[in-house]
Each structure stands twice: as C-alpha cells, then as structure tokens.
Amino acid sequence: MLLIIFLVCGLWLWPADPAAQPTPAGIVSGTAPAEARLPYYRLPAKLSLCGQPVPLQEPRIREAMDREFIIVVWSRAQTIMWMKRAHRYFPEVDRMLQAQRLPQDLKYVVLVESDLRPRAKSPAGALGPWQFIQPTAQRFQLKTENAVDERLHFTAATEAALRYLKTLHHLFNDWPLAIAAYNCGEGRVQKSMAAQGVRNFYHLSLPEETERYIYRILAAKIVLEDPAKYGYEIPPDELYPPLEYDEVEFVVSKDVPVRRLAEACGSYYKAVKDLNPWIRTDSLPPGAYRLKIPKGAAPRFHEAYRRGLLGGGS
C-alpha cells in the first residue's frame, strides 16, 4: 500500500516536460533573452598615437591591443571614474599641451599613470599624478622635500612631465618610444633597441608592463573620445567640475602652520590641504610660495598677510 502511494505521488511530482522548467540561476541553457545579453564592442579598424598609426594589420599587435581595449571597456567603475576626473583635469592639461605644441594624446599618459588621483603613490615610491620617482623629479626641477613635494602639485608636475616627454621625443624622434621610455626609462629602451636592432615600439621586446602601458593608453583614448559608443552616458552634471580657487603669492620668513593659512582666508585646514596636496606636513617652512585658496578668499588673505599674521608682509 505504501509503495502504491509513493509511486502515485512520484508520478504527480515529476515534471511532464523537463525542457519547459526554469533553469536554475547560474546555469546556461540555450540562448539568453535579448535584454540579458551583453553587447560586443569592436576594436576600431584604425588607430593612431600622437599622429603615428598603430599597425593593427599585424595579428599579434591587434590581439595585444584588443586585450587592453576589452579591459578598459568592461572596467565600468574605473572607466567612469576616469571620465569624471578627466572633466576636471584635462582642460588644464590640454591648454598646456597646446601652448607647447605637443600632441593632445599625451593627456592619456597622466590618466593611465595615476587614474588622475592627485596623491597617487606606487609601491616603488613614484608619486603624484604623473608618477615621478624622486631622481627624475629632481632632474626636472621639482622640489621633493619633507615639507614640500611638487610631484603632488598638479600644475608643476604637468609642466615637468611635458618637459621630460619633449626630451624623450627629441632622443627617440618617435612618440610611442618616448612614452614607453617615460614608463621604463630611456636607458632600458635604448639598451633593448641596441640588443634587438629594432627602432619600432610595436616590434620591440620590452617589459610586459611597458608594452601593456602603451596599449592601455590607446584603449583609454578610444573610449574617452567617444564614450557613448561604448555604453557610457554620464549626465553632464555628474562629471566633476574643474576646481575653483584663487591663487596667492607670498613669502614667509619662518614656519607658518597650515591652520593659520586656512584661518587667513576664512577656511579650514583640510580645504587648504586638498587644494595644495604638495604641502606634506602641518606647516610651510620659510620661502616663497604660490598657494591655491578657496574662491573669493584672496582679499582677506592679502589683508592678513599685510598685517604680518603669516610671518611675512609689512
């Protein structure tokens, strides 16, 4: 009797058409509905870096480029942050590139170097948006002292980086090689060229990090030049606006606390430090400075300085 009941219940529970039953989550069965399918984005047929064509007709190069392109396209969080920060910082870089008659593509170097994070620091000790190591920073006249480190000064570091890139381009007479040398050093690139008898970046064997670096710069250029084509549509009001500030120049004859600088312009410590990340400690040592302060605060600051409240003035 129990066996009959079990058989009857089993027949009632068994699905008449297994194919008609829902597929458990995580199991692929057949073709996904259209709304669940991911789009496929094709690598452009032609690419150039600083006006020089990328030889995508070579399968090895196209595959290396495709790898970085796919990673950038689908690294949605990182690429969105790139776009937001680029809206803040690229206008200044563009103006400086134009003033020096340098290729606009060079702005993607700073993007890939630091993700446009002003205080970026690498495990090797490279610092700031352009990721200068200390010897190179000093070579291009950036202060790297305990209290003041201009690798963290966006304008000063950009000026130094562009001088360095111009020097590298003069050395190699080729922008991909110059940018590769910015990453791994001109000595490493020269040594590799001499050993391999090759003067074309795309045919040169370099450290994997450097080879991927160039393709990542190109991938960033592809997506940021036409973000909507790759599924990125950020409302304009969600992009980070350029920083607004006044700039003041002054000289101090003794240490002046950042707190006092902030009070002189009616602001607070963190606001002044965020505008001036190159100030590494709680005070500025004696010297001449150009300081960013909150917008509209310059008259108040100048008055405090004139009254001698900052260790200078008359």
CSV table of N, CA and C in Angstrom, one decimal, residues 43-107:
chain,number,residue,atom,x,y,z
A,43,LEU,N,37.0,46.6,-31.6
A,43,LEU,CA,38.1,47.4,-31.7
A,43,LEU,C,38.1,48.2,-33.0
A,44,PRO,N,38.3,49.5,-33.0
A,44,PRO,CA,38.3,50.3,-34.2
A,44,PRO,C,39.3,49.7,-35.3
A,45,ALA,N,39.0,49.9,-36.5
A,45,ALA,CA,39.9,49.3,-37.6
A,45,ALA,C,41.2,50.1,-37.7
A,46,LYS,N,41.2,51.4,-37.3
A,46,LYS,CA,42.4,52.2,-37.4
A,46,LYS,C,42.6,52.9,-36.1
A,47,LEU,N,43.9,53.0,-35.7
A,47,LEU,CA,44.2,53.7,-34.5
A,47,LEU,C,45.5,54.5,-34.7
A,48,SER,N,45.7,55.6,-34.0
A,48,SER,CA,47.0,56.3,-34.1
A,48,SER,C,47.3,56.8,-32.7
A,49,LEU,N,48.6,57.0,-32.4
A,49,LEU,CA,49.0,57.5,-31.1
A,49,LEU,C,49.9,58.7,-31.4
A,50,CYS,N,49.5,59.9,-31.0
A,50,CYS,CA,50.2,61.1,-31.3
A,50,CYS,C,50.5,61.3,-32.8
A,51,GLY,N,49.5,60.9,-33.6
A,51,GLY,CA,49.6,61.0,-35.1
A,51,GLY,C,50.3,59.9,-35.8
A,52,GLN,N,50.8,58.9,-35.0
A,52,GLN,CA,51.5,57.8,-35.6
A,52,GLN,C,50.6,56.6,-35.7
A,53,PRO,N,50.4,56.0,-36.8
A,53,PRO,CA,49.5,54.8,-36.9
A,53,PRO,C,49.9,53.6,-36.2
A,54,VAL,N,49.0,52.9,-35.6
A,54,VAL,CA,49.2,51.6,-34.9
A,54,VAL,C,49.0,50.5,-35.9
A,55,PRO,N,50.0,49.6,-36.1
A,55,PRO,CA,49.9,48.6,-37.1
A,55,PRO,C,49.0,47.4,-36.8
A,56,LEU,N,47.7,47.7,-36.7
A,56,LEU,CA,46.7,46.7,-36.3
A,56,LEU,C,46.6,45.6,-37.3
A,57,GLN,N,47.1,45.7,-38.5
A,57,GLN,CA,47.0,44.7,-39.5
A,57,GLN,C,47.9,43.5,-39.1
A,58,GLU,N,48.8,43.7,-38.1
A,58,GLU,CA,49.6,42.5,-37.6
A,58,GLU,C,48.8,41.8,-36.5
A,59,PRO,N,48.5,40.6,-36.7
A,59,PRO,CA,47.6,39.9,-35.7
A,59,PRO,C,48.1,40.0,-34.3
A,60,ARG,N,49.4,39.8,-34.0
A,60,ARG,CA,49.9,39.9,-32.7
A,60,ARG,C,49.7,41.2,-32.0
A,61,ILE,N,49.8,42.3,-32.8
A,61,ILE,CA,49.6,43.7,-32.3
A,61,ILE,C,48.1,43.9,-32.0
A,62,ARG,N,47.3,43.4,-33.0
A,62,ARG,CA,45.8,43.6,-32.8
A,62,ARG,C,45.3,42.9,-31.6
A,63,GLU,N,45.9,41.7,-31.3
A,63,GLU,CA,45.4,40.9,-30.2
A,63,GLU,C,45.9,41.6,-28.9
A,64,ALA,N,47.1,42.1,-28.8
A,64,ALA,CA,47.5,42.9,-27.6
A,64,ALA,C,46.7,44.1,-27.4
A,65,MET,N,46.4,44.8,-28.5
A,65,MET,CA,45.5,46.0,-28.4
A,65,MET,C,44.1,45.6,-27.9
A,66,ASP,N,43.6,44.5,-28.5
A,66,ASP,CA,42.2,44.1,-28.2
A,66,ASP,C,42.1,43.8,-26.7
A,67,ARG,N,43.1,43.1,-26.1
A,67,ARG,CA,43.1,42.8,-24.7
A,67,ARG,C,42.9,44.0,-23.8
A,68,GLU,N,43.7,45.1,-24.0
A,68,GLU,CA,43.6,46.3,-23.2
A,68,GLU,C,42.3,47.0,-23.5
A,69,PHE,N,41.8,47.0,-24.7
A,69,PHE,CA,40.6,47.6,-25.1
A,69,PHE,C,39.4,47.0,-24.4
A,70,ILE,N,39.3,45.7,-24.4
A,70,ILE,CA,38.3,44.9,-23.7
A,70,ILE,C,38.3,45.2,-22.2
A,71,ILE,N,39.5,45.2,-21.6
A,71,ILE,CA,39.6,45.5,-20.1
A,71,ILE,C,39.1,46.9,-19.8
A,72,VAL,N,39.5,47.9,-20.6
A,72,VAL,CA,39.0,49.3,-20.3
A,72,VAL,C,37.5,49.4,-20.6
A,73,VAL,N,37.0,48.8,-21.6
A,73,VAL,CA,35.6,48.9,-21.9
A,73,VAL,C,34.7,48.3,-20.8
A,74,TRP,N,35.2,47.2,-20.2
A,74,TRP,CA,34.4,46.5,-19.2
A,74,TRP,C,34.8,46.8,-17.8
A,75,SER,N,35.8,47.6,-17.6
A,75,SER,CA,36.1,48.0,-16.2
A,75,SER,C,35.3,49.2,-15.9
A,76,ARG,N,34.0,49.0,-15.8
A,76,ARG,CA,33.0,50.1,-15.8
A,76,ARG,C,33.2,51.1,-14.7
A,77,ALA,N,33.5,50.6,-13.5
A,77,ALA,CA,33.7,51.5,-12.4
A,77,ALA,C,34.9,52.4,-12.6
A,78,GLN,N,36.0,51.8,-13.0
A,78,GLN,CA,37.3,52.6,-13.2
A,78,GLN,C,37.1,53.5,-14.3
A,79,THR,N,36.5,53.1,-15.4
A,79,THR,CA,36.4,54.0,-16.6
A,79,THR,C,35.5,55.1,-16.3
A,80,ILE,N,34.4,54.9,-15.5
A,80,ILE,CA,33.5,56.0,-15.2
A,80,ILE,C,34.3,57.0,-14.3
A,81,MET,N,35.1,56.5,-13.4
A,81,MET,CA,35.9,57.5,-12.6
A,81,MET,C,36.9,58.2,-13.5
A,82,TRP,N,37.5,57.6,-14.5
A,82,TRP,CA,38.4,58.3,-15.4
A,82,TRP,C,37.6,59.4,-16.1
A,83,MET,N,36.4,59.2,-16.5
A,83,MET,CA,35.6,60.2,-17.2
A,83,MET,C,35.3,61.4,-16.3
A,84,LYS,N,34.9,61.1,-15.1
A,84,LYS,CA,34.5,62.1,-14.2
A,84,LYS,C,35.7,63.0,-13.8
A,85,ARG,N,36.9,62.4,-13.6
A,85,ARG,CA,38.1,63.1,-13.2
A,85,ARG,C,38.7,63.9,-14.4
A,86,ALA,N,38.6,63.2,-15.6
A,86,ALA,CA,39.1,63.9,-16.8
A,86,ALA,C,38.4,65.2,-17.1
A,87,HIS,N,37.1,65.3,-16.8
A,87,HIS,CA,36.4,66.5,-16.9
A,87,HIS,C,37.0,67.6,-16.1
A,88,ARG,N,37.5,67.3,-14.9
A,88,ARG,CA,38.1,68.2,-14.0
A,88,ARG,C,39.5,68.6,-14.5
A,89,TYR,N,40.4,67.6,-14.8
A,89,TYR,CA,41.8,67.9,-15.0
A,89,TYR,C,42.2,68.1,-16.5
A,90,PHE,N,41.5,67.5,-17.4
A,90,PHE,CA,42.0,67.5,-18.8
A,90,PHE,C,42.0,68.9,-19.4
A,91,PRO,N,41.1,69.8,-19.1
A,91,PRO,CA,41.2,71.2,-19.7
A,91,PRO,C,42.5,71.8,-19.4
A,92,GLU,N,43.0,71.7,-18.2
A,92,GLU,CA,44.3,72.3,-17.9
A,92,GLU,C,45.5,71.7,-18.7
A,93,VAL,N,45.4,70.3,-18.7
A,93,VAL,CA,46.5,69.6,-19.5
A,93,VAL,C,46.4,70.0,-21.0
A,94,ASP,N,45.2,70.0,-21.5
A,94,ASP,CA,45.0,70.4,-22.9
A,94,ASP,C,45.6,71.8,-23.2
A,95,ARG,N,45.3,72.7,-22.3
A,95,ARG,CA,45.9,74.1,-22.6
A,95,ARG,C,47.4,74.1,-22.6
A,96,MET,N,48.0,73.3,-21.7
A,96,MET,CA,49.4,73.3,-21.6
A,96,MET,C,50.0,72.5,-22.8
A,97,LEU,N,49.4,71.5,-23.2
A,97,LEU,CA,49.9,70.8,-24.4
A,97,LEU,C,49.8,71.7,-25.7
A,98,GLN,N,48.7,72.4,-25.8
A,98,GLN,CA,48.5,73.3,-26.9
A,98,GLN,C,49.6,74.4,-26.9
A,99,ALA,N,49.8,75.0,-25.7
A,99,ALA,CA,50.8,76.1,-25.6
A,99,ALA,C,52.2,75.6,-26.0
A,100,GLN,N,52.5,74.3,-25.8
A,100,GLN,CA,53.8,73.8,-26.1
A,100,GLN,C,53.8,73.1,-27.4
A,101,ARG,N,52.7,73.1,-28.1
A,101,ARG,CA,52.6,72.4,-29.4
A,101,ARG,C,52.9,71.0,-29.4
A,102,LEU,N,52.4,70.3,-28.3
A,102,LEU,CA,52.6,68.9,-28.2
A,102,LEU,C,51.3,68.1,-28.5
A,103,PRO,N,51.4,66.9,-28.8
A,103,PRO,CA,50.2,66.1,-29.2
A,103,PRO,C,49.2,66.0,-28.0
A,104,GLN,N,47.9,66.2,-28.4
A,104,GLN,CA,46.9,66.1,-27.3
A,104,GLN,C,46.7,64.7,-26.7
A,105,ASP,N,47.2,63.7,-27.5
A,105,ASP,CA,47.1,62.3,-26.9
A,105,ASP,C,47.9,62.2,-25.7
A,106,LEU,N,48.9,63.0,-25.4
A,106,LEU,CA,49.7,62.9,-24.2
A,106,LEU,C,49.0,63.0,-22.9
A,107,LYS,N,47.8,63.6,-23.0
A,107,LYS,CA,47.0,63.7,-21.7
A,107,LYS,C,46.6,62.3,-21.2
